[in-house]
XYZ file of C-alpha atoms in Angstrom:
404
model
C 0.000 0.000 0.000
C 1.099 3.558 -0.764
C -0.450 6.491 1.077
C -0.121 9.661 -0.955
C -0.872 9.839 -4.675
C 1.522 12.576 -5.687
C 4.563 12.031 -7.848
C 6.403 10.034 -5.162
C 3.452 7.705 -4.665
C 2.965 7.142 -8.389
C 6.677 6.505 -8.905
C 6.592 4.093 -5.975
C 3.898 2.035 -7.682
C 5.853 2.143 -10.935
C 9.051 1.048 -9.197
C 7.337 -1.896 -7.509
C 6.183 -3.198 -10.880
C 9.546 -2.491 -12.537
C 11.297 -4.438 -9.778
C 9.129 -7.473 -10.354
C 6.456 -7.235 -7.675
C 3.379 -9.032 -8.974
C 1.040 -8.644 -5.997
C -1.626 -6.141 -5.108
C -0.794 -2.405 -5.043
C -3.208 0.103 -3.535
C -2.452 3.798 -4.039
C -4.448 6.223 -1.889
C -4.787 9.913 -2.768
C -6.955 12.618 -1.243
C -7.188 14.690 -4.445
C -9.605 14.257 -7.329
C -6.770 14.219 -9.885
C -4.574 11.241 -10.629
C -0.907 11.760 -9.652
C 0.760 14.809 -11.174
C 4.013 16.742 -10.895
C 3.976 19.975 -8.894
C 6.702 22.156 -10.510
C 4.441 23.251 -13.412
C 1.997 24.743 -10.898
C 4.354 27.666 -10.272
C 5.964 27.639 -13.715
C 4.599 26.849 -17.176
C 1.054 25.856 -16.173
C 0.640 28.973 -14.036
C 1.888 31.161 -16.873
C -0.400 29.472 -19.399
C 2.401 28.092 -21.570
C 1.459 24.439 -20.929
C -1.731 22.503 -20.362
C -2.252 20.627 -17.113
C -2.354 17.304 -18.981
C 1.418 17.556 -19.426
C 1.888 17.414 -15.630
C 0.394 13.949 -15.103
C 2.927 11.324 -14.018
C 1.269 8.542 -16.043
C -1.401 8.289 -18.737
C -4.883 7.646 -17.392
C -4.857 3.989 -18.464
C -1.500 3.204 -16.836
C -2.951 2.379 -13.419
C -5.430 -0.194 -14.713
C -2.896 -1.583 -17.194
C -0.442 -2.142 -14.334
C -3.054 -3.387 -11.854
C -2.621 -0.447 -9.493
C -5.759 0.175 -7.438
C -5.743 3.988 -7.530
C -8.275 5.412 -5.078
C -8.775 9.147 -5.450
C -10.640 11.417 -3.033
C -9.609 8.921 -0.360
C -7.973 10.000 2.896
C -6.170 7.789 5.387
C -6.713 8.728 9.019
C -4.862 6.057 10.978
C -2.186 3.364 10.675
C -2.567 0.290 12.853
C 0.966 -1.086 12.893
C 0.161 -4.159 14.959
C -2.576 -5.335 12.587
C -0.869 -3.834 9.533
C -3.959 -1.941 8.480
C -4.713 1.568 7.241
C -8.003 3.060 8.375
C -9.663 5.395 5.886
C -11.664 8.511 6.704
C -14.924 6.577 6.226
C -13.839 3.895 8.719
C -12.899 1.267 6.136
C -9.794 -0.717 7.039
C -7.362 -1.947 4.383
C -4.622 -4.473 5.085
C -1.022 -4.152 3.949
C 2.131 -6.228 4.055
C 4.369 -3.258 3.306
C 3.483 0.421 3.438
C 5.042 3.453 1.751
C 4.300 6.883 3.212
C 4.371 9.510 0.471
C 2.129 12.047 2.190
C 4.114 15.077 1.077
C 3.797 18.446 2.765
C 1.297 21.198 3.490
C 1.768 24.939 2.935
C 2.151 27.018 6.079
C -0.218 29.829 6.882
C 0.494 32.937 8.928
C -1.469 33.582 12.157
C -2.530 37.156 11.494
C -5.933 38.864 11.235
C -7.383 38.410 7.760
C -5.478 35.195 6.981
C -8.702 33.554 5.794
C -10.069 36.469 3.752
C -11.145 36.169 0.142
C -8.071 36.795 -1.980
C -5.570 35.049 0.325
C -3.803 32.418 -1.768
C -1.514 29.432 -1.214
C 0.165 27.126 -3.730
C 0.400 23.384 -3.371
C -2.256 21.775 -5.551
C -3.591 22.338 -9.036
C -6.694 24.099 -7.700
C -4.405 26.568 -5.914
C -2.575 27.279 -9.168
C -5.902 27.803 -10.927
C -6.970 30.323 -8.291
C -3.690 32.213 -8.617
C -3.975 32.218 -12.395
C -7.517 33.611 -12.167
C -6.398 36.253 -9.665
C -3.533 37.421 -11.886
C -6.008 37.993 -14.708
C -8.230 40.200 -12.550
C -6.066 42.213 -10.144
C -3.648 45.112 -10.359
C -1.426 44.403 -7.355
C -0.242 41.275 -5.528
C 1.605 40.947 -2.235
C 3.792 37.866 -1.924
C 4.655 36.897 1.645
C 7.917 34.960 1.569
C 10.856 35.246 -0.830
C 11.598 31.551 -1.317
C 11.409 29.635 -4.575
C 7.610 29.487 -4.788
C 7.226 33.146 -3.843
C 9.733 34.293 -6.450
C 8.366 32.060 -9.204
C 4.839 33.376 -8.646
C 6.217 36.928 -8.471
C 7.839 36.376 -11.880
C 4.603 34.984 -13.327
C 2.662 37.948 -11.926
C 5.033 40.510 -13.421
C 4.865 38.760 -16.778
C 1.073 39.046 -16.498
C 1.402 42.805 -15.899
C 0.533 42.677 -12.192
C 2.360 44.888 -9.693
C 4.221 42.814 -7.086
C 5.521 43.545 -3.607
C 7.440 40.756 -1.850
C 7.554 40.832 1.957
C 10.406 38.904 3.561
C 11.690 38.708 7.130
C 15.305 38.184 5.983
C 17.572 40.771 4.373
C 17.449 39.162 0.912
C 15.449 36.554 -1.013
C 16.655 32.962 -0.625
C 19.270 34.136 1.872
C 19.298 31.016 4.003
C 19.333 28.727 0.974
C 21.893 30.475 -1.219
C 23.836 32.878 0.981
C 24.283 36.591 0.395
C 26.432 36.392 -2.740
C 23.911 34.527 -4.898
C 20.818 35.926 -3.183
C 21.884 39.363 -4.440
C 21.658 38.069 -8.014
C 17.994 37.088 -7.598
C 17.131 40.315 -5.796
C 18.645 42.388 -8.598
C 16.881 40.394 -11.307
C 13.452 40.877 -9.734
C 14.054 44.563 -9.081
C 14.945 45.017 -12.760
C 11.548 43.536 -13.615
C 9.693 45.934 -11.332
C 9.258 43.839 -8.175
C 9.335 45.814 -4.920
C 10.875 44.173 -1.858
C 10.175 44.881 1.788
C 12.902 43.125 3.748
C 13.369 42.566 7.507
C 9.672 42.990 8.137
C 6.558 40.824 8.234
C 2.804 41.048 7.729
C 1.000 42.226 10.847
C -2.481 42.133 9.305
C -4.112 41.276 6.005
C -6.534 44.116 5.425
C -9.977 42.880 4.430
C -12.620 45.234 5.854
C -15.453 43.552 3.940
C -14.001 40.038 3.949
C -12.047 40.621 0.741
C -8.366 41.538 0.557
C -7.571 45.218 0.041
C -3.958 45.171 1.198
C -1.618 44.378 4.072
C -0.193 46.201 7.058
C 3.400 45.355 7.918
C 4.980 45.184 11.360
C 6.834 48.417 10.586
C 3.477 50.149 10.060
C 3.591 50.402 6.270
C 0.326 49.662 4.445
C 0.444 48.213 0.933
C -2.556 48.121 -1.391
C -3.283 44.783 -3.058
C -6.253 42.753 -4.224
C -4.616 39.394 -3.440
C -1.983 38.024 -1.076
C 0.050 34.882 -1.716
C 1.323 33.177 1.434
C 4.576 31.448 0.459
C 6.376 30.947 3.758
C 7.246 27.296 3.249
C 5.649 23.948 3.948
C 5.453 21.487 6.799
C 5.855 17.752 6.165
C 2.564 15.911 6.530
C 3.542 13.617 9.416
C 0.190 13.270 11.203
C -0.313 9.619 10.249
C 3.263 8.732 11.141
C 3.211 10.578 14.451
C -0.095 9.020 15.509
C 1.382 5.608 14.677
C 4.369 6.456 16.904
C 6.926 6.333 14.124
C 9.973 8.533 14.659
C 9.182 12.056 13.484
C 11.429 15.121 13.391
C 11.062 17.569 10.498
C 9.504 14.719 8.572
C 9.403 10.968 8.996
C 12.863 9.835 10.073
C 14.246 7.104 7.827
C 17.664 5.566 7.238
C 19.552 5.556 3.936
C 17.346 2.699 2.683
C 14.286 4.875 3.444
C 13.054 2.449 6.110
C 11.396 3.807 9.229
C 11.837 2.158 12.632
C 9.069 -0.228 11.576
C 10.474 -2.818 9.132
C 7.178 -2.841 7.228
C 6.997 0.922 6.600
C 9.111 3.158 4.361
C 8.787 6.847 3.435
C 9.698 8.811 0.308
C 9.405 12.305 -1.127
C 8.795 15.560 0.747
C 7.820 13.793 3.961
C 11.015 11.734 4.288
C 13.850 13.005 6.479
C 16.502 10.573 5.290
C 20.060 9.831 6.292
C 22.275 10.728 3.332
C 25.376 8.500 3.185
C 27.483 11.002 1.239
C 26.544 14.054 3.302
C 26.603 12.106 6.566
C 23.457 13.701 7.969
C 19.677 13.549 7.976
C 18.178 15.824 5.318
C 14.673 16.454 4.047
C 14.505 17.884 0.549
C 11.294 19.370 -0.848
C 12.131 19.078 -4.513
C 10.946 17.215 -7.566
C 14.114 15.151 -7.881
C 13.521 13.375 -4.570
C 9.940 12.545 -5.504
C 11.246 11.188 -8.802
C 14.134 9.071 -7.520
C 13.544 8.094 -3.894
C 10.576 5.785 -4.593
C 12.754 3.250 -6.429
C 14.895 2.838 -3.300
C 11.812 2.734 -1.064
C 10.280 0.058 -3.320
C 13.476 -1.988 -3.147
C 13.351 -1.812 0.654
C 9.714 -2.926 0.632
C 10.770 -5.955 -1.416
C 13.644 -6.867 0.898
C 16.471 -5.115 -0.910
C 19.218 -3.070 0.715
C 19.711 -0.178 -1.710
C 20.697 3.204 -0.271
C 19.507 6.567 -1.553
C 22.606 8.629 -2.303
C 21.427 10.988 -5.050
C 22.648 14.538 -4.479
C 19.841 17.025 -3.847
C 18.893 18.725 -7.121
C 16.399 21.420 -8.003
C 15.711 23.923 -10.742
C 13.852 27.148 -11.315
C 12.746 29.285 -14.249
C 12.145 32.985 -13.630
C 11.842 35.501 -16.497
C 14.795 34.687 -18.791
C 16.769 32.921 -16.061
C 17.013 29.163 -15.960
C 18.918 27.533 -13.120
C 19.912 24.112 -11.815
C 21.342 23.511 -8.336
C 23.155 20.374 -7.238
C 24.424 19.567 -3.760
C 23.502 20.684 -0.276
C 24.777 23.475 1.965
C 23.379 25.079 5.060
C 24.447 28.319 6.770
C 27.897 27.817 8.244
C 28.758 24.849 6.006
C 30.871 26.808 3.509
C 33.583 29.438 3.629
C 33.476 30.803 0.066
C 31.235 31.203 -2.957
C 33.248 31.181 -6.186
C 31.775 32.413 -9.477
C 32.723 31.098 -12.919
C 31.378 33.186 -15.809
C 29.575 36.516 -16.055
C 27.353 37.326 -13.084
C 26.253 40.652 -14.592
C 24.666 38.952 -17.619
C 23.469 36.052 -15.460
C 25.432 33.392 -17.315
C 27.575 31.763 -14.677
C 28.185 28.847 -12.362
C 28.424 29.427 -8.609
C 30.295 26.979 -6.400
C 29.975 26.711 -2.625
C 33.356 25.710 -1.178
C 34.598 24.510 2.184
C 38.356 24.230 2.687
C 38.807 23.981 -1.064
C 36.196 21.249 -1.613
C 33.061 21.776 -3.699
C 29.879 21.236 -1.681
C 27.323 22.515 -4.202
C 27.082 24.118 -7.605
C 24.487 26.248 -9.365
C 24.523 26.727 -13.139
C 22.602 29.787 -14.334
C 21.778 29.936 -18.073
C 24.651 27.509 -18.712
C 23.647 23.958 -19.560
C 24.944 20.381 -19.695
C 27.284 20.841 -16.749
C 25.494 18.960 -13.970
C 27.568 15.801 -14.422
C 30.966 17.498 -14.019
C 29.578 19.488 -11.085
C 28.387 16.232 -9.530
C 31.831 14.703 -10.031
C 33.501 17.644 -8.302
C 31.140 17.305 -5.329
C 31.253 13.552 -4.925
C 35.029 13.294 -5.363
C 35.548 15.220 -2.122
C 38.935 16.359 -3.387
C 40.514 19.784 -3.006
C 40.199 21.854 -6.173
C 42.375 24.477 -7.829
C 40.123 27.468 -7.188
C 41.745 29.585 -9.918
C 41.112 26.891 -12.514
C 37.583 26.377 -11.224
C 36.813 30.062 -11.698
C 38.308 30.255 -15.200
C 35.737 29.481 -17.943
C 38.566 28.650 -20.354
C 39.571 25.637 -18.223
C 37.420 22.544 -18.885
C 35.072 21.807 -16.028
C 36.232 18.289 -15.181
C 38.259 16.281 -12.753
C 41.507 17.932 -13.879
C 40.483 20.967 -11.816
C 41.119 18.840 -8.746
C 44.586 19.184 -7.287
């Protein structure tokens, strides 16, 4: 059984069949849509450059063709580990031999007056994207609360739709914690060039909605900003309710080892909800990106079938904003690195940024430069000290010869 019919859940079912499992697979999802990918919701689908059909993980007939019992509009409310049963919202109990939790995450709200007014938006599901798309066609000004990836991608879509955008962020720069000051400045400058206004080191004190409909926001510094819609993009929380109630280990997600097994040998977790031990990085990490939902389920399926495969893929994500396309590979947190080294032209936004610690590459981001993820991956996984001058010189091939 797989609980959660997003991309991770669908890929889990696919992996079980690919790895030779011939028994019964039940895939439970609480949405009306069959499994789909989420990145288009803040990118091409939101901007109207692609139809939603392109986001589906599998064709409609795939589930029946592969004998996957896909149950939509179906919520699980309890796991009985002793009986190995999942209880549904209607009280029905379904038995399992092995269980994959792919419950994903939920967008955070902000506890301020007006948080539930008409015109307050979030983005997680296709219906959310539809509401944002409709709002952008009918408003003049949008406030985005949170300058993370989702907030900035929606800000870019709004500007391209001709909507005025103000981004409110508690930090000093967008993406500061994720990218550090050096690269965060690049994204701030790009959005400013496109007409986005930023309000940093402040927060929303109240969403103004005198008649139940958004008219603006008041910030903690007293400033009032007019707007007809407010997008709350302050991150997500892993959906661990089922796991916690079942007394599985939970801390910023469902805690799993490198094989994606929980403390219960019959239960694994994959995707946004999984806080997994990464053998290369030597730590528990939870990554909320498409690549994990794509690749983790194969390892989780192997564990369900008695295998011992570890998940060691480097974290990877991408974004498209205006004319900037970016891929990021690796993982750094504040304090992990001592230098950011640029290779290429930052001013024209055609460069690669490397996060270094004691001369070793921890992560790399290629901006409007393509087909370099493999050499970047090699530099990270080798763990060797690099020649920083060669690494920063675009005339030197980006390969293992950069290593000392």
